[in-house]
Coordinates of N, CA and C in Angstrom, one line a residue:
X1 N 61.8 -51.8 86.8 CA 63.3 -51.8 86.6 C 64.0 -52.4 87.9
X2 N 65.0 -53.2 87.6 CA 65.7 -53.8 88.7 C 66.8 -52.9 89.2
X3 N 67.2 -53.1 90.5 CA 68.2 -52.2 91.1 C 69.3 -53.2 91.7
X4 N 70.3 -52.5 92.3 CA 71.4 -53.3 93.0 C 72.1 -54.3 92.1
X5 N 72.3 -53.9 90.9 CA 73.0 -54.8 89.9 C 74.5 -54.5 90.1
X6 N 75.3 -55.5 90.4 CA 76.7 -55.4 90.5 C 77.3 -56.3 89.4
X7 N 77.9 -55.7 88.4 CA 78.6 -56.4 87.4 C 80.0 -56.7 87.8
X8 N 80.2 -57.9 88.3 CA 81.5 -58.3 88.9 C 82.7 -58.5 88.0
X9 N 82.4 -58.4 86.6 CA 83.4 -58.7 85.7 C 83.1 -58.1 84.3
X10 N 83.8 -57.1 83.9 CA 83.4 -56.4 82.7 C 84.7 -55.9 82.0
X11 N 84.6 -55.5 80.7 CA 85.8 -55.0 80.0 C 85.4 -53.8 79.2
X12 N 85.1 -52.7 79.9 CA 84.7 -51.5 79.3 C 85.8 -50.7 78.6
X13 N 87.1 -51.2 78.7 CA 88.2 -50.6 77.9 C 88.3 -51.2 76.6
X14 N 87.5 -52.3 76.3 CA 87.5 -52.9 75.0 C 87.1 -52.0 73.9
X15 N 87.7 -52.2 72.7 CA 87.5 -51.3 71.6 C 86.0 -51.3 71.2
X16 N 85.3 -52.3 71.6 CA 83.8 -52.3 71.2 C 83.1 -51.2 71.8
X17 N 83.6 -50.5 72.8 CA 83.0 -49.4 73.5 C 83.6 -48.1 73.1
X18 N 84.5 -48.0 72.2 CA 85.3 -46.8 71.9 C 84.3 -45.6 71.5
X19 N 83.3 -45.9 70.8 CA 82.4 -44.9 70.2 C 81.4 -44.3 71.3
X20 N 81.1 -45.0 72.3 CA 80.1 -44.6 73.2 C 80.3 -45.0 74.7
X21 N 81.5 -45.2 75.1 CA 81.9 -45.7 76.4 C 81.2 -45.0 77.5
X22 N 81.4 -43.7 77.6 CA 80.9 -42.9 78.7 C 79.4 -42.8 78.7
X23 N 78.8 -42.7 77.5 CA 77.4 -42.7 77.4 C 76.8 -44.0 77.9
X24 N 77.4 -45.1 77.6 CA 76.9 -46.4 78.1 C 77.0 -46.6 79.6
X25 N 78.2 -46.2 80.1 CA 78.4 -46.3 81.5 C 77.4 -45.4 82.3
X26 N 77.2 -44.2 81.9 CA 76.3 -43.3 82.6 C 74.9 -43.9 82.5
X27 N 74.5 -44.4 81.3 CA 73.1 -44.9 81.1 C 72.8 -46.1 82.0
X28 N 73.8 -47.0 82.1 CA 73.5 -48.2 82.9 C 73.4 -47.9 84.4
X29 N 74.2 -46.9 84.8 CA 74.2 -46.5 86.2 C 72.9 -45.9 86.6
X30 N 72.3 -45.2 85.6 CA 71.0 -44.6 85.9 C 69.9 -45.6 85.8
X31 N 70.2 -46.8 85.3 CA 69.1 -47.8 85.1 C 69.4 -49.1 85.9
X32 N 69.8 -48.9 87.2 CA 69.9 -50.1 88.1 C 71.2 -50.7 88.3
X33 N 72.3 -50.3 87.6 CA 73.6 -50.9 87.8 C 74.3 -50.0 88.9
X34 N 74.5 -50.6 90.1 CA 75.1 -49.9 91.2 C 76.6 -49.9 91.1
X35 N 77.3 -51.0 90.8 CA 78.7 -51.0 90.7 C 79.2 -51.8 89.5
X36 N 80.4 -51.5 89.0 CA 81.0 -52.2 87.9 C 82.5 -52.5 88.3
X37 N 82.9 -53.7 88.1 CA 84.3 -54.1 88.3 C 84.9 -54.4 86.9
X38 N 86.0 -53.7 86.7 CA 86.7 -53.9 85.4 C 87.8 -54.9 85.6
X39 N 87.7 -56.0 84.8 CA 88.8 -57.0 84.8 C 89.7 -56.6 83.6
X40 N 91.0 -57.0 83.7 CA 91.9 -56.5 82.7 C 92.7 -57.7 82.1
X41 N 93.4 -57.4 81.0 CA 94.1 -58.4 80.3 C 95.6 -58.3 80.4
X42 N 96.2 -57.1 80.6 CA 97.6 -57.0 80.8 C 97.9 -55.6 81.5
X43 N 99.2 -55.3 81.6 CA 99.5 -54.1 82.4 C 99.0 -52.8 81.8
X44 N 99.1 -52.7 80.4 CA 98.6 -51.4 79.8 C 97.1 -51.3 80.0
X45 N 96.4 -52.5 79.9 CA 94.9 -52.5 80.1 C 94.6 -52.1 81.6
X46 N 95.4 -52.6 82.5 CA 95.2 -52.2 83.9 C 95.3 -50.7 84.1
X47 N 96.3 -50.1 83.4 CA 96.5 -48.6 83.5 C 95.2 -47.9 82.9
X48 N 94.8 -48.4 81.8 CA 93.6 -47.8 81.1 C 92.4 -48.0 82.0
X49 N 92.2 -49.2 82.5 CA 91.0 -49.5 83.4 C 91.0 -48.6 84.6
X50 N 92.2 -48.5 85.2 CA 92.3 -47.6 86.4 C 91.9 -46.2 86.1
X51 N 92.4 -45.6 85.0 CA 92.0 -44.3 84.6 C 90.5 -44.2 84.3
X52 N 89.9 -45.2 83.7 CA 88.5 -45.2 83.5 C 87.7 -45.2 84.9
X53 N 88.2 -46.1 85.8 CA 87.5 -46.2 87.1 C 87.6 -44.9 87.9
X54 N 88.7 -44.1 87.7 CA 88.8 -42.8 88.4 C 87.8 -41.8 88.0
X55 N 87.2 -42.0 86.8 CA 86.2 -41.1 86.3 C 84.8 -41.2 87.0
X56 N 84.6 -42.4 87.6 CA 83.3 -42.8 88.1 C 83.4 -43.4 89.5
X57 N 82.6 -42.8 90.5 CA 82.8 -43.4 91.8 C 82.2 -44.7 92.0
X58 N 81.4 -45.3 91.0 CA 80.8 -46.6 91.1 C 81.6 -47.6 90.3
X59 N 82.7 -47.2 89.7 CA 83.5 -48.2 88.9 C 84.8 -48.4 89.6
X60 N 85.2 -49.7 89.6 CA 86.4 -50.1 90.2 C 87.2 -51.0 89.3
X61 N 88.4 -51.3 89.6 CA 89.3 -52.0 88.6 C 90.1 -53.1 89.3
X62 N 90.6 -54.0 88.5 CA 91.6 -55.0 88.9 C 92.9 -54.7 88.2
X63 N 93.9 -55.5 88.5 CA 95.2 -55.5 87.8 C 95.8 -56.9 87.7
X64 N 96.2 -57.2 86.5 CA 96.8 -58.6 86.4 C 97.0 -58.9 84.9
X65 N 97.6 -60.1 84.7 CA 97.9 -60.6 83.3 C 97.0 -61.8 83.0
X66 N 96.2 -61.6 82.0 CA 95.3 -62.7 81.5 C 96.2 -63.8 80.9
X67 N 95.8 -65.1 81.0 CA 96.6 -66.1 80.5 C 96.9 -66.1 79.0
X68 N 96.0 -65.4 78.2 CA 96.2 -65.3 76.8 C 97.1 -64.1 76.5
X69 N 97.6 -63.4 77.5 CA 98.4 -62.2 77.2 C 99.8 -62.3 77.9
X70 N 100.3 -63.5 78.0 CA 101.5 -63.7 78.7 C 102.8 -63.6 77.8
X71 N 102.6 -63.5 76.5 CA 103.7 -63.7 75.6 C 104.7 -62.5 75.7
X72 N 104.2 -61.3 76.1 CA 105.1 -60.2 76.2 C 105.4 -59.8 77.7
X73 N 105.1 -60.8 78.6 CA 105.4 -60.5 80.0 C 106.9 -60.7 80.2
X74 N 107.5 -59.6 80.8 CA 108.9 -59.6 81.0 C 109.3 -59.6 82.4
X75 N 110.5 -60.0 82.8 CA 111.0 -60.0 84.2 C 110.7 -58.6 84.8
X76 N 110.2 -58.6 86.0 CA 109.8 -57.4 86.7 C 108.4 -57.0 86.6
X77 N 107.6 -57.8 85.8 CA 106.2 -57.5 85.6 C 105.4 -57.5 86.9
X78 N 105.8 -58.4 87.8 CA 105.0 -58.5 89.0 C 105.2 -57.3 89.9
X79 N 106.4 -56.8 89.9 CA 106.7 -55.5 90.7 C 105.9 -54.4 90.1
X80 N 105.8 -54.3 88.8 CA 105.0 -53.2 88.2 C 103.5 -53.3 88.6
X81 N 103.0 -54.5 88.6 CA 101.6 -54.7 89.0 C 101.4 -54.3 90.4
X82 N 102.4 -54.8 91.3 CA 102.3 -54.5 92.7 C 102.3 -53.0 93.0
X83 N 103.2 -52.3 92.3 CA 103.3 -50.8 92.4 C 102.1 -50.1 92.0
X84 N 101.5 -50.5 90.9 CA 100.2 -49.9 90.4 C 99.1 -50.1 91.5
X85 N 99.1 -51.3 92.0 CA 98.0 -51.6 93.0 C 98.2 -50.8 94.3
X86 N 99.4 -50.8 94.8 CA 99.7 -50.2 96.1 C 99.5 -48.7 96.1
X87 N 99.7 -48.1 94.9 CA 99.5 -46.7 94.7 C 98.1 -46.3 94.4
X88 N 97.2 -47.3 94.2 CA 95.8 -47.0 93.9 C 94.9 -47.9 94.6
X89 N 95.1 -48.1 95.9 CA 94.3 -49.0 96.6 C 92.8 -48.7 96.7
X90 N 92.5 -47.4 96.5 CA 91.1 -46.9 96.6 C 90.3 -47.4 95.4
X91 N 91.0 -47.7 94.3 CA 90.3 -48.1 93.1 C 90.6 -49.5 92.6
X92 N 91.8 -50.0 92.8 CA 92.1 -51.3 92.4 C 91.8 -52.3 93.5
X93 N 90.8 -53.2 93.3 CA 90.3 -54.0 94.4 C 90.5 -55.5 94.2
X94 N 91.3 -55.9 93.2 CA 91.5 -57.3 92.9 C 92.7 -57.5 92.0
X95 N 93.2 -58.7 92.0 CA 94.3 -59.1 91.1 C 93.5 -60.0 90.1
X96 N 93.5 -59.6 88.8 CA 92.8 -60.4 87.8 C 92.6 -59.6 86.5
X97 N 92.2 -60.3 85.4 CA 91.9 -61.7 85.6 C 93.2 -62.5 85.3
X98 N 93.3 -63.5 86.1 CA 94.5 -64.4 86.0 C 94.1 -65.8 85.9
X99 N 94.9 -66.7 85.4 CA 94.6 -68.1 85.4 C 95.2 -68.9 84.3
X100 N 94.5 -69.9 83.7 CA 95.0 -70.8 82.7 C 94.0 -70.9 81.6
X101 N 94.5 -70.9 80.3 CA 93.6 -71.1 79.2 C 94.3 -71.9 78.1
X102 N 93.8 -73.2 78.0 CA 94.4 -74.1 77.1 C 93.6 -74.3 75.8
X103 N 92.7 -73.4 75.6 CA 91.7 -73.5 74.5 C 92.4 -73.5 73.1
X104 N 93.3 -72.6 72.9 CA 93.9 -72.4 71.6 C 95.3 -73.1 71.6
X105 N 95.6 -73.5 70.4 CA 96.9 -74.2 70.2 C 98.1 -73.2 70.3
X106 N 99.2 -73.7 70.7 CA 100.4 -72.8 70.7 C 100.7 -72.1 72.0
X107 N 99.9 -72.4 73.1 CA 100.1 -71.7 74.4 C 101.3 -72.3 75.1
X108 N 101.9 -71.5 75.9 CA 103.1 -71.9 76.7 C 102.6 -72.3 78.1
X109 N 102.3 -73.6 78.2 CA 101.7 -74.1 79.5 C 102.5 -73.8 80.7
X110 N 103.8 -74.0 80.6 CA 104.7 -73.8 81.8 C 104.7 -72.3 82.2
X111 N 104.9 -71.5 81.2 CA 104.9 -70.0 81.5 C 103.6 -69.6 82.1
X112 N 102.5 -70.1 81.5 CA 101.1 -69.7 82.0 C 101.0 -70.1 83.5
X113 N 101.4 -71.3 83.8 CA 101.3 -71.8 85.2 C 102.2 -70.9 86.1
X114 N 103.4 -70.6 85.7 CA 104.3 -69.8 86.5 C 103.7 -68.5 86.8
X115 N 103.2 -67.8 85.8 CA 102.6 -66.5 86.0 C 101.3 -66.5 86.8
X116 N 100.5 -67.5 86.6 CA 99.3 -67.7 87.5 C 99.8 -67.8 88.9
X117 N 100.7 -68.7 89.2 CA 101.2 -68.9 90.6 C 101.7 -67.6 91.2
X118 N 102.5 -66.9 90.4 CA 103.1 -65.6 90.9 C 102.1 -64.6 91.3
X119 N 101.0 -64.5 90.5 CA 100.0 -63.5 90.7 C 99.1 -64.0 91.9
X120 N 98.9 -65.2 92.1 CA 98.1 -65.7 93.2 C 98.9 -65.3 94.5
X121 N 100.2 -65.5 94.5 CA 101.0 -65.2 95.6 C 101.0 -63.7 95.9
X122 N 101.0 -62.9 94.8 CA 101.0 -61.4 94.9 C 99.7 -61.0 95.6
X123 N 98.6 -61.6 95.2 CA 97.3 -61.3 95.8 C 97.3 -61.6 97.3
X124 N 97.9 -62.7 97.7 CA 98.0 -63.1 99.1 C 98.9 -62.0 99.9
X125 N 100.0 -61.6 99.2 CA 100.8 -60.6 99.9 C 100.1 -59.3 100.1
X126 N 99.3 -58.9 99.1 CA 98.5 -57.6 99.2 C 97.2 -57.8 99.9
X127 N 96.8 -59.0 100.2 CA 95.5 -59.2 100.9 C 94.4 -58.8 100.0
X128 N 94.4 -59.2 98.7 CA 93.4 -58.9 97.7 C 92.8 -60.1 97.2
X129 N 91.5 -60.1 96.7 CA 90.9 -61.2 96.1 C 91.5 -61.4 94.7
X130 N 91.3 -62.6 94.1 CA 91.7 -62.9 92.8 C 90.5 -63.2 91.9
X131 N 90.6 -62.8 90.7 CA 89.6 -63.1 89.6 C 90.2 -64.1 88.7
X132 N 89.6 -65.3 88.7 CA 90.3 -66.5 88.1 C 89.6 -66.8 86.8
X133 N 90.4 -66.9 85.7 CA 90.0 -67.4 84.4 C 90.5 -68.8 84.2
X134 N 89.6 -69.7 83.9 CA 90.0 -71.1 83.6 C 89.2 -71.7 82.4
X135 N 89.9 -72.0 81.3 CA 89.2 -72.5 80.2 C 90.0 -73.8 79.7
X136 N 89.3 -74.9 79.6 CA 89.9 -76.1 79.2 C 91.2 -76.5 80.0
X137 N 91.2 -76.1 81.3 CA 92.4 -76.3 82.1 C 91.9 -76.6 83.6
X138 N 90.8 -77.3 83.7 CA 90.3 -77.5 85.1 C 91.2 -78.2 86.0
X139 N 91.8 -79.3 85.6 CA 92.7 -80.0 86.5 C 93.9 -79.2 87.0
X140 N 94.6 -78.5 86.1 CA 95.7 -77.7 86.5 C 95.3 -76.6 87.4
X141 N 94.2 -75.9 87.0 CA 93.7 -74.8 87.8 C 93.4 -75.2 89.2
X142 N 92.6 -76.3 89.3 CA 92.2 -76.8 90.7 C 93.5 -77.3 91.5
X143 N 94.4 -77.9 90.8 CA 95.6 -78.3 91.5 C 96.4 -77.1 92.1
X144 N 96.5 -76.1 91.4 CA 97.2 -74.9 91.8 C 96.4 -74.2 92.9
X145 N 95.1 -74.1 92.8 CA 94.3 -73.5 93.8 C 94.3 -74.3 95.1
X146 N 94.3 -75.6 95.0 CA 94.5 -76.4 96.2 C 95.8 -76.2 96.9
X147 N 96.8 -76.0 96.1 CA 98.2 -75.8 96.7 C 98.4 -74.4 97.3
X148 N 98.0 -73.4 96.6 CA 98.2 -72.0 97.1 C 97.2 -71.5 98.0
X149 N 95.9 -72.0 97.8 CA 94.8 -71.7 98.7 C 94.6 -70.1 98.8
X150 N 94.2 -69.5 97.8 CA 94.0 -68.0 97.9 C 93.0 -67.7 99.0
X151 N 93.2 -66.6 99.7 CA 92.3 -66.2 100.8 C 90.9 -65.9 100.3
X152 N 90.9 -65.3 99.1 CA 89.6 -64.9 98.6 C 89.7 -64.9 97.0
X153 N 88.8 -65.6 96.4 CA 88.8 -65.6 94.9 C 87.5 -66.0 94.3
X154 N 87.4 -65.6 93.0 CA 86.2 -66.0 92.3 C 86.6 -66.6 91.0
X155 N 86.0 -67.7 90.6 CA 86.2 -68.3 89.3 C 85.1 -67.8 88.4
X156 N 85.5 -67.0 87.5 CA 84.5 -66.2 86.7 C 84.1 -67.0 85.5
X157 N 82.9 -66.5 84.9 CA 82.4 -67.1 83.7 C 82.3 -68.6 83.8
X158 N 81.7 -69.1 84.9 CA 81.7 -70.5 85.2 C 80.8 -71.3 84.3
X159 N 81.3 -72.4 83.7 CA 80.4 -73.2 82.9 C 80.8 -74.7 83.1
X160 N 81.5 -75.0 84.2 CA 82.0 -76.3 84.5 C 80.9 -77.2 85.1
X161 N 81.3 -78.3 85.7 CA 80.4 -79.3 86.2 C 80.0 -78.9 87.7
X162 N 79.0 -79.5 88.1 CA 78.6 -79.4 89.5 C 79.6 -79.9 90.5
X163 N 80.3 -81.0 90.1 CA 81.4 -81.5 90.9 C 82.5 -80.5 91.1
X164 N 82.9 -79.9 90.0 CA 84.0 -78.8 90.0 C 83.5 -77.7 90.9
X165 N 82.3 -77.3 90.7 CA 81.7 -76.2 91.5 C 81.8 -76.5 93.0
X166 N 81.5 -77.7 93.4 CA 81.6 -78.1 94.8 C 83.0 -78.0 95.3
X167 N 84.0 -78.4 94.5 CA 85.4 -78.3 94.9 C 85.8 -76.9 95.1
X168 N 85.4 -76.0 94.2 CA 85.7 -74.6 94.3 C 85.1 -74.0 95.6
X169 N 83.9 -74.3 95.8 CA 83.2 -73.8 97.1 C 83.9 -74.4 98.3
X170 N 84.3 -75.7 98.3 CA 85.0 -76.3 99.4 C 86.4 -75.5 99.7
X171 N 86.9 -74.9 98.7 CA 88.2 -74.1 98.9 C 87.9 -72.7 99.4
X172 N 86.6 -72.4 99.6 CA 86.2 -71.1 100.2 C 86.1 -70.0 99.1
X173 N 86.0 -70.4 97.8 CA 86.0 -69.4 96.8 C 84.6 -69.2 96.3
X174 N 84.4 -68.1 95.5 CA 83.1 -67.7 94.9 C 83.1 -68.2 93.5
X175 N 81.9 -68.2 92.9 CA 81.7 -68.6 91.5 C 80.8 -67.5 90.9
X176 N 81.1 -67.1 89.7 CA 80.4 -66.1 89.0 C 79.9 -66.6 87.7
X177 N 78.6 -66.3 87.3 CA 78.0 -66.7 86.1 C 77.7 -65.6 85.2
X178 N 77.9 -65.8 83.9 CA 77.6 -64.9 82.8 C 76.3 -65.2 82.1
X179 N 76.0 -64.5 81.0 CA 74.8 -64.7 80.2 C 74.8 -66.1 79.6
X180 N 75.9 -66.8 79.6 CA 75.9 -68.2 79.1 C 74.8 -69.0 79.8
X181 N 74.6 -68.7 81.1 CA 73.6 -69.4 81.9 C 72.2 -69.5 81.2
X182 N 71.9 -68.5 80.3 CA 70.6 -68.4 79.7 C 70.6 -69.2 78.4
X183 N 71.7 -69.7 77.9 CA 71.8 -70.4 76.6 C 71.1 -71.7 76.7
X184 N 70.4 -72.2 75.7 CA 69.8 -73.5 75.7 C 70.7 -74.6 75.9
X185 N 72.0 -74.5 75.5 CA 72.9 -75.6 75.6 C 73.7 -75.5 76.9
X186 N 73.3 -74.7 77.9 CA 74.1 -74.4 79.1 C 73.6 -75.3 80.3
X187 N 73.2 -76.5 80.0 CA 72.6 -77.3 81.1 C 73.6 -77.6 82.2
X188 N 74.9 -77.8 81.8 CA 75.9 -78.0 82.8 C 76.1 -76.9 83.8
X189 N 76.0 -75.6 83.2 CA 76.2 -74.5 84.1 C 75.0 -74.4 85.0
X190 N 73.8 -74.7 84.5 CA 72.6 -74.6 85.3 C 72.7 -75.6 86.5
X191 N 73.2 -76.8 86.2 CA 73.3 -77.8 87.2 C 74.4 -77.4 88.3
X192 N 75.4 -76.7 87.8 CA 76.4 -76.2 88.7 C 75.9 -75.2 89.6
X193 N 75.1 -74.3 89.1 CA 74.5 -73.2 89.9 C 73.7 -73.8 91.1
X194 N 73.0 -74.9 90.8 CA 72.2 -75.5 91.9 C 73.0 -75.8 93.2
X195 N 74.3 -76.1 93.0 CA 75.1 -76.5 94.2 C 75.8 -75.3 94.8
X196 N 75.7 -74.2 94.2 CA 76.5 -73.0 94.7 C 75.6 -72.3 95.7
X197 N 76.1 -72.2 97.0 CA 75.3 -71.5 98.0 C 75.2 -70.0 97.6
X198 N 74.1 -69.4 97.9 CA 73.8 -68.0 97.4 C 74.9 -67.0 97.9
X199 N 75.4 -67.3 99.1 CA 76.4 -66.4 99.7 C 77.8 -66.5 99.0
X200 N 77.9 -67.5 98.1 CA 79.2 -67.6 97.3 C 78.9 -67.3 95.8
X201 N 77.8 -66.7 95.5 CA 77.4 -66.5 94.1 C 77.6 -65.0 93.7
X202 N 78.1 -64.8 92.5 CA 78.1 -63.4 91.9 C 77.7 -63.5 90.5
X203 N 77.3 -62.4 89.9 CA 76.9 -62.3 88.5 C 77.8 -61.4 87.8
X204 N 77.9 -61.6 86.5 CA 78.8 -60.8 85.7 C 78.3 -60.8 84.2
X205 N 78.9 -59.9 83.4 CA 78.6 -59.9 82.0 C 79.8 -60.4 81.2
X206 N 81.0 -60.1 81.6 CA 82.2 -60.3 80.8 C 82.0 -59.5 79.5
X207 N 81.3 -58.4 79.6 CA 81.0 -57.6 78.4 C 82.3 -57.0 77.9
X208 N 82.3 -56.8 76.5 CA 81.2 -56.8 75.6 C 80.8 -58.2 75.1
X209 N 81.4 -59.2 75.7 CA 81.1 -60.6 75.3 C 79.9 -61.2 76.1
X210 N 79.5 -62.4 75.7 CA 78.6 -63.3 76.5 C 77.2 -62.7 76.7
X211 N 76.7 -61.9 75.8 CA 75.4 -61.4 75.9 C 74.4 -62.5 76.1
X212 N 73.5 -62.3 77.1 CA 72.5 -63.4 77.4 C 71.4 -63.3 76.4
X213 N 70.6 -64.4 76.3 CA 69.3 -64.4 75.6 C 68.4 -63.4 76.2
X214 N 67.7 -62.5 75.5 CA 67.5 -62.5 74.1 C 68.5 -61.6 73.3
X215 N 69.6 -61.2 73.9 CA 70.5 -60.3 73.2 C 71.7 -61.1 72.6
X216 N 71.7 -62.4 72.6 CA 72.8 -63.2 72.2 C 73.3 -62.7 70.8
X217 N 74.6 -62.5 70.7 CA 75.2 -62.1 69.4 C 75.4 -60.6 69.3
X218 N 74.8 -59.8 70.3 CA 74.9 -58.4 70.3 C 76.0 -58.0 71.3
X219 N 76.4 -56.7 71.2 CA 77.4 -56.2 72.2 C 76.7 -56.2 73.6
X220 N 77.4 -56.8 74.6 CA 76.8 -56.9 75.9 C 77.2 -55.7 76.7
X221 N 76.3 -55.3 77.7 CA 76.6 -54.3 78.7 C 76.0 -54.7 80.0
X222 N 76.3 -54.0 81.1 CA 76.0 -54.5 82.4 C 74.5 -54.5 82.7
X223 N 73.7 -53.8 82.0 CA 72.2 -53.8 82.2 C 71.7 -55.2 81.9
X224 N 72.3 -55.9 81.0 CA 71.9 -57.2 80.6 C 72.0 -58.3 81.6
X225 N 72.7 -58.0 82.7 CA 72.7 -59.0 83.9 C 71.3 -59.3 84.3
X226 N 70.4 -58.4 84.1 CA 69.0 -58.7 84.6 C 68.5 -60.0 84.0
X227 N 68.8 -60.3 82.7 CA 68.4 -61.5 82.1 C 69.1 -62.7 82.7
X228 N 70.4 -62.6 83.0 CA 71.1 -63.7 83.7 C 70.5 -63.9 85.1
X229 N 70.1 -62.8 85.7 CA 69.5 -62.9 87.1 C 68.2 -63.6 87.1
X230 N 67.4 -63.4 86.0 CA 66.1 -64.0 85.9 C 66.3 -65.5 85.8
X231 N 67.3 -66.0 85.0 CA 67.5 -67.4 84.9 C 68.1 -68.0 86.2
X232 N 69.0 -67.3 86.8 CA 69.6 -67.7 88.1 C 68.5 -67.8 89.2
X233 N 67.7 -66.8 89.2 CA 66.6 -66.8 90.3 C 65.6 -67.9 90.1
X234 N 65.4 -68.2 88.9 CA 64.5 -69.4 88.6 C 65.1 -70.7 89.1
X235 N 66.4 -70.9 88.9 CA 67.1 -72.1 89.3 C 67.2 -72.1 90.8
X236 N 67.5 -71.0 91.4 CA 67.6 -70.9 92.9 C 66.3 -70.7 93.6
X237 N 65.2 -70.6 92.9 CA 63.9 -70.4 93.5 C 63.8 -69.2 94.4
X238 N 64.3 -68.1 93.8 CA 64.2 -66.8 94.5 C 63.6 -65.8 93.6
X239 N 63.1 -64.7 94.2 CA 62.7 -63.5 93.4 C 63.9 -62.9 92.7
X240 N 63.7 -62.3 91.5 CA 64.9 -61.8 90.8 C 65.5 -60.7 91.6
X241 N 64.8 -59.7 92.1 CA 65.4 -58.6 92.9 C 66.1 -59.1 94.1
X242 N 65.5 -60.2 94.7 CA 66.2 -60.8 95.9 C 67.5 -61.3 95.5
X243 N 67.6 -62.0 94.4 CA 68.9 -62.6 94.0 C 69.9 -61.4 93.6
X244 N 69.4 -60.4 93.0 CA 70.3 -59.2 92.7 C 70.8 -58.6 94.0
X245 N 69.9 -58.5 95.0 CA 70.3 -57.9 96.2 C 71.4 -58.7 96.9
X246 N 71.2 -60.0 96.9 CA 72.2 -61.0 97.5 C 73.5 -60.9 96.8
X247 N 73.5 -61.0 95.4 CA 74.8 -61.0 94.7 C 75.5 -59.6 94.7
X248 N 74.7 -58.6 94.9 CA 75.4 -57.3 95.1 C 76.1 -57.2 96.4
X249 N 75.4 -57.6 97.5 CA 76.1 -57.7 98.8 C 77.3 -58.6 98.8
X250 N 77.2 -59.7 98.1 CA 78.3 -60.6 98.0 C 79.5 -59.9 97.4
X251 N 79.3 -59.3 96.3 CA 80.4 -58.6 95.5 C 80.9 -57.4 96.3
X252 N 80.1 -56.7 97.0 CA 80.6 -55.5 97.8 C 81.5 -56.0 98.9
X253 N 81.1 -57.1 99.5 CA 82.0 -57.7 100.6 C 83.2 -58.3 100.0
X254 N 83.1 -59.0 98.9 CA 84.2 -59.7 98.2 C 85.3 -58.7 97.8
X255 N 84.9 -57.6 97.2 CA 85.9 -56.6 96.7 C 86.2 -55.5 97.7
X256 N 85.5 -55.6 98.9 CA 85.8 -54.6 99.9 C 85.3 -53.2 99.5
X257 N 84.2 -53.1 99.0 CA 83.6 -51.8 98.5 C 82.5 -51.4 99.5

């Protein structure tokens, strides 16, 4: 059994876990998962994630507005997030997930960019790392990151090019990979991983989504990072446990845990 697994991006407040959430969290912790970071979608999810994190000393949370959840964002939202974070610094360790998502039609590009910028600046103000979501929006994402230059950030669920990965690393940011790395059609992600220094690497599930091979199509949980780690270790020419140890240390330092 592997140890020192740090799932740097998960969604255990998702309804997919409603029937057995506590059972799953306890089970994975007893089977090698050292820490879990909860990424959130909106303010109410941040509150729910915070409450879940308070139940477990190995679970931490973020707070922020996902780009797909901006439609109901009202004036004053940033102050609410800031208040939630400052009152719970022991448990909320990042602003996220935030970013841009142009995948589906009907998105409000300008509002999405505005909210992304505001949350990046909030993270700077609070001296917290950011968890960045970017889908079909590489140019705008990179332009904003170059402009604002977050002190500490991770681009999660990375499946972009090696060239983009180099740009992200040059900005001093981290890159995190999901189970997508194990998919047969994920050659671009594998090439990108090759150029990511191990000290800038983290692993995640994005559970309940993105289950790696051989679990693809099933509900994902943090224990499945082992499969992603096997593939990543093969690419980086490391032992699996060595890679898990490195990525765990990276995430501990990144989130200040």
